[in-house]
Short mmCIF file of C-alpha atoms in Angstrom, two decimals:
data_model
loop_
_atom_site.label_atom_id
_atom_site.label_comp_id
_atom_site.label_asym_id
_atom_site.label_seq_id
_atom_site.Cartn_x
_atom_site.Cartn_y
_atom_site.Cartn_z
CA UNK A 25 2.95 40.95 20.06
CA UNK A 26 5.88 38.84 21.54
CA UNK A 27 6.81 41.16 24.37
CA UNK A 28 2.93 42.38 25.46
CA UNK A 29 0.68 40.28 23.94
CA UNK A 30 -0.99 43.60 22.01
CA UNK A 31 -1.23 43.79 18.12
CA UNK A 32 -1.34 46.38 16.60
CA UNK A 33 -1.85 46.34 13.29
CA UNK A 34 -4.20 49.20 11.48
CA UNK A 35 -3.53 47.92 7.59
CA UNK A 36 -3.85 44.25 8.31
CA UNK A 37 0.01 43.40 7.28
CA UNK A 38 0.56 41.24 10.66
CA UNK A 39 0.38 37.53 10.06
CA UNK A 40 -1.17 37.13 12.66
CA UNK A 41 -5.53 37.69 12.86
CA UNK A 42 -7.03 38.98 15.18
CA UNK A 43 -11.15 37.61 15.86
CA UNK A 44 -12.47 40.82 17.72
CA UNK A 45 -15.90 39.00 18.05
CA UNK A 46 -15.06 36.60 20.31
CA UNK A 47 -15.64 37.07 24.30
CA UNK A 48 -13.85 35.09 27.00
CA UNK A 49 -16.19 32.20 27.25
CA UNK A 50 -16.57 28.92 29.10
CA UNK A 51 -16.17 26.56 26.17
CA UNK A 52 -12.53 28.07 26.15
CA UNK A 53 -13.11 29.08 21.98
CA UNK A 54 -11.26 32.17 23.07
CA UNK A 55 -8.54 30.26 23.58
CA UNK A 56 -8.38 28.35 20.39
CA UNK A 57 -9.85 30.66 17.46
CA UNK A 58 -9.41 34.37 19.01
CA UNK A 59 -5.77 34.07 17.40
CA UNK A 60 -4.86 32.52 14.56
CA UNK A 61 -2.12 32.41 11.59
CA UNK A 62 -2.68 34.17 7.91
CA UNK A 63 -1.55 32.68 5.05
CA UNK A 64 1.38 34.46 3.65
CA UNK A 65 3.79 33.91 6.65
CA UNK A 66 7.59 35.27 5.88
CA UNK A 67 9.55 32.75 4.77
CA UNK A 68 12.51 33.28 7.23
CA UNK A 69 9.39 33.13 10.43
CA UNK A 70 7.87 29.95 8.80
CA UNK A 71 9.74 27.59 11.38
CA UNK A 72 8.88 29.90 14.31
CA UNK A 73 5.53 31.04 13.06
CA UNK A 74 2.87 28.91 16.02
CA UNK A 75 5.78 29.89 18.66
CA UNK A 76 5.39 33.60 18.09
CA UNK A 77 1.56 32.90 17.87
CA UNK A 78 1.44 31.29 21.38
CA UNK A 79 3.78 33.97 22.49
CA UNK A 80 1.50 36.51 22.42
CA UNK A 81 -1.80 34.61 23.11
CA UNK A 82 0.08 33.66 26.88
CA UNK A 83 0.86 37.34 27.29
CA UNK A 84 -2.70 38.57 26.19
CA UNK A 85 -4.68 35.89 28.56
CA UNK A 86 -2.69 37.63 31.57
CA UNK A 87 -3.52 41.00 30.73
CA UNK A 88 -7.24 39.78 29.88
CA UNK A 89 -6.48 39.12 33.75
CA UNK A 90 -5.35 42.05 35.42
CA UNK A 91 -1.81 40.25 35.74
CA UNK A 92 1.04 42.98 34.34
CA UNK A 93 3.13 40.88 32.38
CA UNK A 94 5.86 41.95 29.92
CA UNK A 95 9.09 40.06 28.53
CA UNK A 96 11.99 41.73 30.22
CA UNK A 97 13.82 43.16 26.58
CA UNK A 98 17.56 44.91 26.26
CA UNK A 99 19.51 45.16 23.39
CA UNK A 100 20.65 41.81 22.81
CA UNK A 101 17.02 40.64 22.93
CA UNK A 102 15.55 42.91 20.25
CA UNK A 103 14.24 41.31 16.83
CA UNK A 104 16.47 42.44 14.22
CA UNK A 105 17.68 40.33 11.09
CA UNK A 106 21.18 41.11 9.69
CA UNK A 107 21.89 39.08 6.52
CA UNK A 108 22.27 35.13 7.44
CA UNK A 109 22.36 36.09 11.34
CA UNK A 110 19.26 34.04 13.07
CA UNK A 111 19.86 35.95 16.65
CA UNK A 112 16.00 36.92 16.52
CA UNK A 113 15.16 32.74 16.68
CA UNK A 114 16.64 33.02 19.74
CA UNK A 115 14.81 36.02 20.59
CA UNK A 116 11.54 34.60 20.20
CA UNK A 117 12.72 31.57 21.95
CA UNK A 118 13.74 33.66 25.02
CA UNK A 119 9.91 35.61 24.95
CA UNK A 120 8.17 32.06 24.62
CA UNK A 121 9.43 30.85 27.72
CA UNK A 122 8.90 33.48 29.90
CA UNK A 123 5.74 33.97 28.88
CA UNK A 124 4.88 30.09 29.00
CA UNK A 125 6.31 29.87 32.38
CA UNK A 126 4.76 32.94 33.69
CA UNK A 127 1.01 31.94 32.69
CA UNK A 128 2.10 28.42 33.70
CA UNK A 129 2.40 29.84 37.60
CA UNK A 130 -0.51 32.34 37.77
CA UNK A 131 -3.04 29.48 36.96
CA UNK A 132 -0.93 27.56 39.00
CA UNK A 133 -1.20 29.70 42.15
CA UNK A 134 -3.39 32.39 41.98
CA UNK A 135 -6.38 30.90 40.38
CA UNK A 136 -4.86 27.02 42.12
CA UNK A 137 -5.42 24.71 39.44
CA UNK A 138 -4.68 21.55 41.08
CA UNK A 139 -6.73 22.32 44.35
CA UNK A 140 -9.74 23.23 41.29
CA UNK A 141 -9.27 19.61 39.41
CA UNK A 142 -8.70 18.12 43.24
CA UNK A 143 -11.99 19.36 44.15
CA UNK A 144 -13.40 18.51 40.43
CA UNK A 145 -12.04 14.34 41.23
CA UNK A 146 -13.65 14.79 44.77
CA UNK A 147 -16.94 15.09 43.53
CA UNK A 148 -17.71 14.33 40.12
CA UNK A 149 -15.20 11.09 40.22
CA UNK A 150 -16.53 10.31 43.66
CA UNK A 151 -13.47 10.48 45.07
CA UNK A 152 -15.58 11.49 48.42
CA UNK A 153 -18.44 9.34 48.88
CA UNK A 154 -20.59 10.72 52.55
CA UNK A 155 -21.75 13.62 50.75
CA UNK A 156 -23.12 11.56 47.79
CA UNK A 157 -24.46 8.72 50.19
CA UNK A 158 -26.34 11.44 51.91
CA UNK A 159 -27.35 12.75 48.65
CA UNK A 160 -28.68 9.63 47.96
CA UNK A 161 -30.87 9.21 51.05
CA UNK A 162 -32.23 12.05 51.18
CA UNK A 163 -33.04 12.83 47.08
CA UNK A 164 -33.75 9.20 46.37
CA UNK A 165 -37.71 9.94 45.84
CA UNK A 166 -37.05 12.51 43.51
CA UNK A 167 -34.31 11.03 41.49
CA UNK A 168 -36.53 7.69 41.07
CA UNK A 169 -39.26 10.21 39.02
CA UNK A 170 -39.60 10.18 35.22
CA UNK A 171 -37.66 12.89 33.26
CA UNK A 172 -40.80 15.54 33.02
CA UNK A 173 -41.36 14.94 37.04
CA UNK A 174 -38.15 16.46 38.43
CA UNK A 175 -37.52 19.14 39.84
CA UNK A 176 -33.91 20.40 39.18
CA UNK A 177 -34.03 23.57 41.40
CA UNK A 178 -35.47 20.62 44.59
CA UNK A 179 -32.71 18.50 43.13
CA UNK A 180 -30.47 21.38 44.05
CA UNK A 181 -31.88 22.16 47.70
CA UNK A 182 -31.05 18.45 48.78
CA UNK A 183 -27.79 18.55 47.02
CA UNK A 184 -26.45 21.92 48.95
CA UNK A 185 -28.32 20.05 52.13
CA UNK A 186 -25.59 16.95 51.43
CA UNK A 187 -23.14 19.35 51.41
CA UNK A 188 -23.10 21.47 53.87
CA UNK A 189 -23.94 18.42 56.01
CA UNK A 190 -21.19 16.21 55.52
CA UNK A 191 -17.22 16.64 55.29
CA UNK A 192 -17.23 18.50 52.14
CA UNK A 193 -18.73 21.60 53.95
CA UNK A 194 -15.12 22.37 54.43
CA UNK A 195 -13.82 22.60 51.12
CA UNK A 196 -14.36 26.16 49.56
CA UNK A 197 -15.40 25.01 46.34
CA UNK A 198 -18.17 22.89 47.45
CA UNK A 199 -20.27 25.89 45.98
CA UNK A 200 -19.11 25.83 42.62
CA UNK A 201 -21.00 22.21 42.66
CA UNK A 202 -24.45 22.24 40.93
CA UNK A 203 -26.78 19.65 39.83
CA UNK A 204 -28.38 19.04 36.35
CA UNK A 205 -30.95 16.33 34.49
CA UNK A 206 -29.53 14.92 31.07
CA UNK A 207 -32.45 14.25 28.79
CA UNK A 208 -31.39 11.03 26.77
CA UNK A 209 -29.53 8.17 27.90
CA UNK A 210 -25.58 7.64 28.48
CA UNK A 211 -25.31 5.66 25.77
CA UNK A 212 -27.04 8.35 23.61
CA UNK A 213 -25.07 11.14 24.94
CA UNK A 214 -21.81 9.34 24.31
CA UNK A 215 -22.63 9.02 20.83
CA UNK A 216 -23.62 12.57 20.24
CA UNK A 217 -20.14 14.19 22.06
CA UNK A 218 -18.12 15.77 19.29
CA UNK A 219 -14.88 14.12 19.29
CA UNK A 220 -15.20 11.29 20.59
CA UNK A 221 -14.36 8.30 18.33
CA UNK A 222 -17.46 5.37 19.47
CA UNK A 223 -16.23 2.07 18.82
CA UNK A 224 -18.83 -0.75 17.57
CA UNK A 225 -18.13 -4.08 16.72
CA UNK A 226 -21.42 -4.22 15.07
CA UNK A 227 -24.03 -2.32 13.33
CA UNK A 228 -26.87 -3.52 15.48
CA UNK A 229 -25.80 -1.46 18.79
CA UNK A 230 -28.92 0.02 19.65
CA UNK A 231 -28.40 3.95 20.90
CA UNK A 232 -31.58 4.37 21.18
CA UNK A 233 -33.60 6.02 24.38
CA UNK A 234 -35.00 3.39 26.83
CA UNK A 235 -38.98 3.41 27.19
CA UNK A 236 -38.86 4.19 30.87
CA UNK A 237 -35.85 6.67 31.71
CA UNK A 238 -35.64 8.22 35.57
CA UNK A 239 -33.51 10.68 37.33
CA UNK A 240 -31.26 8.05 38.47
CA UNK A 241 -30.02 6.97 35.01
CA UNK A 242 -30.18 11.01 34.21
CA UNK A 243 -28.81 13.08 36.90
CA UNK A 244 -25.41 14.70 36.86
CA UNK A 245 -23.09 16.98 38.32
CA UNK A 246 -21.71 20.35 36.92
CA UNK A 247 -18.98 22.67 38.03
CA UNK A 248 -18.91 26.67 37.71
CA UNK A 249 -15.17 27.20 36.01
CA UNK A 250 -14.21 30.81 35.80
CA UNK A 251 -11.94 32.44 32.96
CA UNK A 252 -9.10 31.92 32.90
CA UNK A 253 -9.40 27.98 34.30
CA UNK A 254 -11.69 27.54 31.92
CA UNK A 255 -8.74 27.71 29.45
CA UNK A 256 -7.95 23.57 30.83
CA UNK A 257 -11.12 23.05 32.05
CA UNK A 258 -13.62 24.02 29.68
CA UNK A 259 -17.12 22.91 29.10
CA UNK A 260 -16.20 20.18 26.65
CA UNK A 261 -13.58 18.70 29.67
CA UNK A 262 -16.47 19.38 32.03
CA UNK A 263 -19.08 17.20 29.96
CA UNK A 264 -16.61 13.96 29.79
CA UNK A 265 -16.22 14.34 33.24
CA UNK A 266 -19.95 14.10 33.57
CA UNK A 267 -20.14 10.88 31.59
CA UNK A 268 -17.90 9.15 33.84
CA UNK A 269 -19.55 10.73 37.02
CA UNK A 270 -23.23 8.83 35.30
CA UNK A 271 -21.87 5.76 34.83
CA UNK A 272 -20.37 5.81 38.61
CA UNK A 273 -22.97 7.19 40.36
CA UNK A 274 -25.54 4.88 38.73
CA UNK A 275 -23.16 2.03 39.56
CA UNK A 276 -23.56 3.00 43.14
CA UNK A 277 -27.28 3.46 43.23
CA UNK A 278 -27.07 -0.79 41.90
CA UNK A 279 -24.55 -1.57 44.92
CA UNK A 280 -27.37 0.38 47.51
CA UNK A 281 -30.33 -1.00 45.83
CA UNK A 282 -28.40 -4.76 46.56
CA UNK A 283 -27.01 -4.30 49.59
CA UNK A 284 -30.66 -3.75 50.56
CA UNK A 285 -31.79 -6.76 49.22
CA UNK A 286 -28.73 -8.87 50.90
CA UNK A 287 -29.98 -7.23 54.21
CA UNK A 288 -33.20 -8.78 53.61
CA UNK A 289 -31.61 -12.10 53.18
CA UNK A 290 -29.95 -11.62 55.99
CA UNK A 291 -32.57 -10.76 58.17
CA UNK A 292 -34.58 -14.12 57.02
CA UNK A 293 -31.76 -16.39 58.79
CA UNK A 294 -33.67 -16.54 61.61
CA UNK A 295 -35.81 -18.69 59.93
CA UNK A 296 -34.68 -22.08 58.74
CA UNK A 297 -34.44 -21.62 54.92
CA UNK A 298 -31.88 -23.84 54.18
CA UNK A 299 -32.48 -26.06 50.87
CA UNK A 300 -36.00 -23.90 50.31
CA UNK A 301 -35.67 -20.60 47.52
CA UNK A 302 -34.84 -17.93 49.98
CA UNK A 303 -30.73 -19.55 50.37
CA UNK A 304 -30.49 -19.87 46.57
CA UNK A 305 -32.16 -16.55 46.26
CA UNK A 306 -28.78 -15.64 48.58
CA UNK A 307 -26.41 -17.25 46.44
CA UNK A 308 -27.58 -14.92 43.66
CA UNK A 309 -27.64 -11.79 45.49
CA UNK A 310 -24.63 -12.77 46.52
CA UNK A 311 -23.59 -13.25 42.94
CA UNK A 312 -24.99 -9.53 41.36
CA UNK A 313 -23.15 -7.93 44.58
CA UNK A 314 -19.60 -9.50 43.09
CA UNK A 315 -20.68 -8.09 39.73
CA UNK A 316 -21.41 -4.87 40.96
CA UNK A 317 -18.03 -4.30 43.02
CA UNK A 318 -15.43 -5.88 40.99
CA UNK A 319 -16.80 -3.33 38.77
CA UNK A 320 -16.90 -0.65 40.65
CA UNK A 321 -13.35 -1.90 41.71
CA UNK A 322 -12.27 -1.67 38.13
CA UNK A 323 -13.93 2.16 37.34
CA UNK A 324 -11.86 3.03 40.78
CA UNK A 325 -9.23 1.34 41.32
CA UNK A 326 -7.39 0.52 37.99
CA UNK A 327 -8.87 3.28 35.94
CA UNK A 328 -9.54 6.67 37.36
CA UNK A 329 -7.02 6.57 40.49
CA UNK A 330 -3.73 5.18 37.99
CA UNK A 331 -4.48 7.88 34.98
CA UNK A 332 -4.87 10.45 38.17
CA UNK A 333 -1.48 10.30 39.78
CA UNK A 334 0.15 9.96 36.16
CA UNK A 335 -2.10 12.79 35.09
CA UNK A 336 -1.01 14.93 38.73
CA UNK A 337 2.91 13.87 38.12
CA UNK A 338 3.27 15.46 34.65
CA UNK A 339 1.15 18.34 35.50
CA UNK A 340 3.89 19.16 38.29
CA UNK A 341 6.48 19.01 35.56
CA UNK A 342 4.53 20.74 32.46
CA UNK A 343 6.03 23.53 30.99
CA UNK A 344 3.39 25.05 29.14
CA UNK A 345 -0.25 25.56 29.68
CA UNK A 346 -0.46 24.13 26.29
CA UNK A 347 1.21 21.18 27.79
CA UNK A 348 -1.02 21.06 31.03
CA UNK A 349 -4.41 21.24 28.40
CA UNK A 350 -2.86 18.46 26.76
CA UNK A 351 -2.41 16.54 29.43
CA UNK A 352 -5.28 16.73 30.86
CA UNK A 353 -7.20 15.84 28.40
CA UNK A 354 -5.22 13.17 27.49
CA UNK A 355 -6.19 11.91 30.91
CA UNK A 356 -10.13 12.40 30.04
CA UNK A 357 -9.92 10.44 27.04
CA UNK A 358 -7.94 7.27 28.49
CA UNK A 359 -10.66 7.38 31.49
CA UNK A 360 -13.65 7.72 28.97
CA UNK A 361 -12.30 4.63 26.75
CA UNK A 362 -11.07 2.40 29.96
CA UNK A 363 -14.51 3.46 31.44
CA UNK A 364 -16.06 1.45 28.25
CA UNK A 365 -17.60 4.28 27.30
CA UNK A 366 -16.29 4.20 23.56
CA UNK A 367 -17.65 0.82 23.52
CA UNK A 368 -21.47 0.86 23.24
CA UNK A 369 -21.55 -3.04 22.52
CA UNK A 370 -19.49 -3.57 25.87
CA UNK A 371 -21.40 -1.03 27.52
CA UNK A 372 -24.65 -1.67 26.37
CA UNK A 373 -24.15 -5.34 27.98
CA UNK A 374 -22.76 -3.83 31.28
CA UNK A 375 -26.19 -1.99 31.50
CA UNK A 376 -28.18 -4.64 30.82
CA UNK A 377 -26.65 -6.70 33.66
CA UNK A 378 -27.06 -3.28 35.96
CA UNK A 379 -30.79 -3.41 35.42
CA UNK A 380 -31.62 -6.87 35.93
CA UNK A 381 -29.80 -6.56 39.16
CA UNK A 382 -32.30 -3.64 39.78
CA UNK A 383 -34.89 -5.48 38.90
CA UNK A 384 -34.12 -8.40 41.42
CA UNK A 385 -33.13 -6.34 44.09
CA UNK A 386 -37.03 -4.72 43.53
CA UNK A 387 -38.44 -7.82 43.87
CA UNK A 388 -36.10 -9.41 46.72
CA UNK A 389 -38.94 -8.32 49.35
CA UNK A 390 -41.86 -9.97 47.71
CA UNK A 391 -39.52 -13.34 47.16
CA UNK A 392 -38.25 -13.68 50.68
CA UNK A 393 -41.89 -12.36 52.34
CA UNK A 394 -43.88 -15.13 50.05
CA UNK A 395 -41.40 -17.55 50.96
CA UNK A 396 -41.22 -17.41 55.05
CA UNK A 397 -44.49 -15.12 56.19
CA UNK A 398 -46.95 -18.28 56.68
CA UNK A 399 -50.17 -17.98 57.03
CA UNK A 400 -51.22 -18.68 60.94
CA UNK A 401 -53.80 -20.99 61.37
CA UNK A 402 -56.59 -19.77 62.78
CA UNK A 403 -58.65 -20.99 66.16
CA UNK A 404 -62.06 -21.87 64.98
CA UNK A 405 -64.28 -20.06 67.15
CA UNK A 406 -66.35 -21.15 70.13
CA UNK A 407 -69.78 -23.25 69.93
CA UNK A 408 -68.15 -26.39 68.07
CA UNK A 409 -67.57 -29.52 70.00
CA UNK A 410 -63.81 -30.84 69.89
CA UNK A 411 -64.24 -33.26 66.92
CA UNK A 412 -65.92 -30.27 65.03
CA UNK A 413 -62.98 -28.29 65.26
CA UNK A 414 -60.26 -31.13 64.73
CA UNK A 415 -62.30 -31.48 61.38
CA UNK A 416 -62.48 -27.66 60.60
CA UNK A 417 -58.44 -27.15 61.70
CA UNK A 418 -57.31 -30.22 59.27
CA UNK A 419 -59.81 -28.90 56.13
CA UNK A 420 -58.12 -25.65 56.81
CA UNK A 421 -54.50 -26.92 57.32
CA UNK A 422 -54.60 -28.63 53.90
CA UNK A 423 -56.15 -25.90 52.44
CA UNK A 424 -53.61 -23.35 53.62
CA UNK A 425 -50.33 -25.90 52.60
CA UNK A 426 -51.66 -25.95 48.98
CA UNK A 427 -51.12 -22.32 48.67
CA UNK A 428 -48.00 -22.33 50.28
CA UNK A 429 -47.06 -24.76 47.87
CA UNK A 430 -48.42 -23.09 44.86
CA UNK A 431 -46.51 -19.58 45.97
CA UNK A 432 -43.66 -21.60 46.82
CA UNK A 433 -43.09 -23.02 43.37
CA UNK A 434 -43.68 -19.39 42.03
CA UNK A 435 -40.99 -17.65 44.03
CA UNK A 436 -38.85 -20.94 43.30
CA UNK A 437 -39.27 -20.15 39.44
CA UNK A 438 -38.90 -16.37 39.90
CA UNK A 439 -35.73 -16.79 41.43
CA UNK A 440 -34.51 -19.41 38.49
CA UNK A 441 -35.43 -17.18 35.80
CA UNK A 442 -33.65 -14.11 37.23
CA UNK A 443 -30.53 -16.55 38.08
CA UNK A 444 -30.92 -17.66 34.34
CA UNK A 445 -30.78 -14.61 32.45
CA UNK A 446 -28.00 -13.09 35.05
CA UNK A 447 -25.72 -15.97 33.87
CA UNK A 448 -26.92 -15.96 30.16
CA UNK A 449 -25.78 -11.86 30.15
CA UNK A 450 -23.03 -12.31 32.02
CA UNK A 451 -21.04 -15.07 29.68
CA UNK A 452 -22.20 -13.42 27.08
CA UNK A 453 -19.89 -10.66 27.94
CA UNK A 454 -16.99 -13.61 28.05
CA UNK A 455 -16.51 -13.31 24.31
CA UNK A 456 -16.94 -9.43 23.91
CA UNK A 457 -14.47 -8.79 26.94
CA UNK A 458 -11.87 -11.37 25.31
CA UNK A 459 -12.22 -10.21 21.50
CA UNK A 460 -11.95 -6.73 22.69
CA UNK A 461 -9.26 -7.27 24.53
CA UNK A 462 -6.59 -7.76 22.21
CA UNK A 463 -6.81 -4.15 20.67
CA UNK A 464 -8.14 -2.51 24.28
CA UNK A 465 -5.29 -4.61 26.49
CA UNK A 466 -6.76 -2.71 29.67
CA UNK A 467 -9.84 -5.04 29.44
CA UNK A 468 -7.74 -7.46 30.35
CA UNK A 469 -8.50 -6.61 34.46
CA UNK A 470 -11.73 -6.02 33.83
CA UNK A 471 -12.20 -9.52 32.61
CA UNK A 472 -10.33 -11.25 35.14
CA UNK A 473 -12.15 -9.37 37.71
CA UNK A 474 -15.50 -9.77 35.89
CA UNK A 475 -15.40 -13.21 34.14
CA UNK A 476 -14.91 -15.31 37.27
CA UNK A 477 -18.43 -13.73 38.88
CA UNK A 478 -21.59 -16.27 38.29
CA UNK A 479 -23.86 -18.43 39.89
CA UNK A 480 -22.55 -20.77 41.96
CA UNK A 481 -24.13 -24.10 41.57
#
């Protein structure tokens, strides 16, 4: 067992068991339960017991590879016992590391784990964004369908057409990308991921599936892992990486969706608007846009890109693959809580905000067309004498400047009530961010990037 990873035990005296049942699978249980201690462990191996264990599990996963590997042995390396002599400590010591180090460097280089969690960050952390905005053109009728009305395997088509399109046609493991359709919410999935601890602040946090749920709050991105990478990147690493990718790439549909509507604004300066609705229906586009990127900013720039290069630096120095699974998920975790995705409350407010800012960028053509597309007055027609039409043009003039009026003061109060409730959501996430920051100290950022976003008045 500690020189080939092989046991062979007929009677069942070994202390270590053996479950024969279990295939090499994706969720990486091979890994954790195909080996395990007995009870009954010799006394004099109690100390040494999970090293000898790991031992021969590192051995065994290289063979299950095709990789020959076998601890060099001579006769000062044997495991023999004399009296109080503890040579055979060392012994096992000796087998551990080469075995450690030698798995360590095939999943290193052979099977290139960094270029595999490079190309993992690349897309499902949208650390390359002109295959997802191309995604996003081109899919954008599908993904805004209700649950029952995609079509995953047209889903698919458009996203291989993004790929092979743009800049990350030249990455080889742009294949091993495919696309999938949650069916509850993020906030439901969160809470339903084994191991993960959900923090609430209340018992009120409502988990429960919005009426009206498209692809855009459901789509997601998976990755084809292959034994024996699955080992660090198995399906439970995969599926936290997928909550994070949600939360981003929903983000990023909310910047599109009002960096349309600020186009529109734009596009009305040719008109005189200043003082009427359409330049303080500006001021709060202008206002959900700073929402939307300082958070953005936050998800990107002070969470996932830190905990990457401190994840990538002790990765280059781990000396196990124990060590390297460890670390990595170590780095999952930090990103899911600093994401806010442990706290629904916090989260739950953040996605509030997101959909009013939906909500007004839908509406943003409607405001600014009712506000500047007057009606023209029309040329009465011929066969009326001059003071005829004079008459007929003024009846008609006041007519028309009534209902101008009318819609006026409706766009006026549209864009008051969406300003309202913008503010109202956002300070309310004043008090959450600050109470929560005193345990969660990363919040900190986020609220000084946050906090200072509102109406201006």
């Amino acid at each position: 067992w500690v020189y080939e990873g092989v046991i062979d035990d007929p009677y069942g005296e070994f202390f270590i068991a053996e479950d024969k049942s279990l295939l090499k699978d994706y969720d990486a249980k091979y890994w954790r339960q195909r080996y395990s201690l007995k009870d009954g462990i010799p006394s004099f191996l109690a100390n040494i017991a999970g090293k000898i264990l790991t031992t021969g599990k590192y051995l065994n996963v290289m063979r299950e590879c095709g990789h020959s590997a076998q601890v060099p042995t001579s006769e000062n390396s044997k495991l023999l016992s004399f009296g109080s002599n503890h040579h055979y400590l060392e012994c096992v010591k000796v087998a551990y590391e080469f075995a450690s180090g030698e798995l360590l460097n095939l999943i290193k280089e052979r099977y290139d784990l960094m270029g595999k969690l490079r190309s993992i960050k690349r897309y499902l952390l949208l650390d390359q964004g002109d295959f997802l905005v191309h995604f996003m053109d081109i899919a954008r009728e599908e993904l805004m369908k209700q649950l029952d009305e995609i079509t995953v395997e047209k889903l698919q088509s458009l996203l291989d057409i993004a790929l092979r399109s743009t800049a990350a046609a030249a990455d080889p493991c742009h294949e091993d990308l495919t696309c999938s359709v949650e069916r509850s919410s993020l906030l439901k999935r969160m809470a339903t991921l084994k191991g993960v601890e959900i923090k609430t602040s209340s018992d009120s946090v409502d988990l429960e599936q919005p009426v009206s749920i498209t692809g855009l709050e459901t789509f997601s991105l998976s990755y084809k892992v292959q034994w024996p990478l699955s080992i660090v990147i198995s399906r439970k690493a995969l599926t936290k990486y997928q909550m994070v990718f949600r939360l981003l790439f929903h983000c990023k549909h909310v910047e599109r969706q009002l960096c349309g509507a600020w186009q529109v604004h734009q596009g009305a300066r040719a008109f005189n608007a200043s003082g009427t609705a359409i330049s303080r229906s500006s001021l709060l586009c202008r206002s959900m846009l700073k929402f939307i990127n300082s958070l953005l900013h936050y998800l990107t720039f002070e969470v996932l890109e830190p905990n990457w290069h401190v994840m990538h630096n002790r990765l280059q120095t781990a000396k196990s693959i124990d060590e390297v699974i460890q670390h990595h998920d170590f780095f999952l975790d930090k990103c899911l809580r600093e994401c806010l995705l442990h706290l629904p409350d916090l989260l739950k407010k953040v996605e509030r905000l997101k959909s009013l800012c939906l909500q007004y960028a839908a509406a943003t053509q409607w405001l600014i067309s009712s506000s500047i597309d007057l009606p023209k007055l029309e040329e009465p027609s011929d066969g009326f004498s001059g003071s005829e039409k004079f008459k007929r043009l003024k009846l008609r003039s006041l007519s028309q400047v009534q209902k101008v009026m009318i819609r006026d003061a409706t766009v006026t109060e549209s864009i008051l009530k969406f300003e309202r409730e913008f503010n109202n959501e956002l300070q309310s996430l004043g008090p959450i961010l600050s109470s929560s920051s005193q345990a969660e100290p990363y919040l900190t950022h986020l609220a000084q990037l946050v906090l200072g976003v509102g109406f201006d008045k």
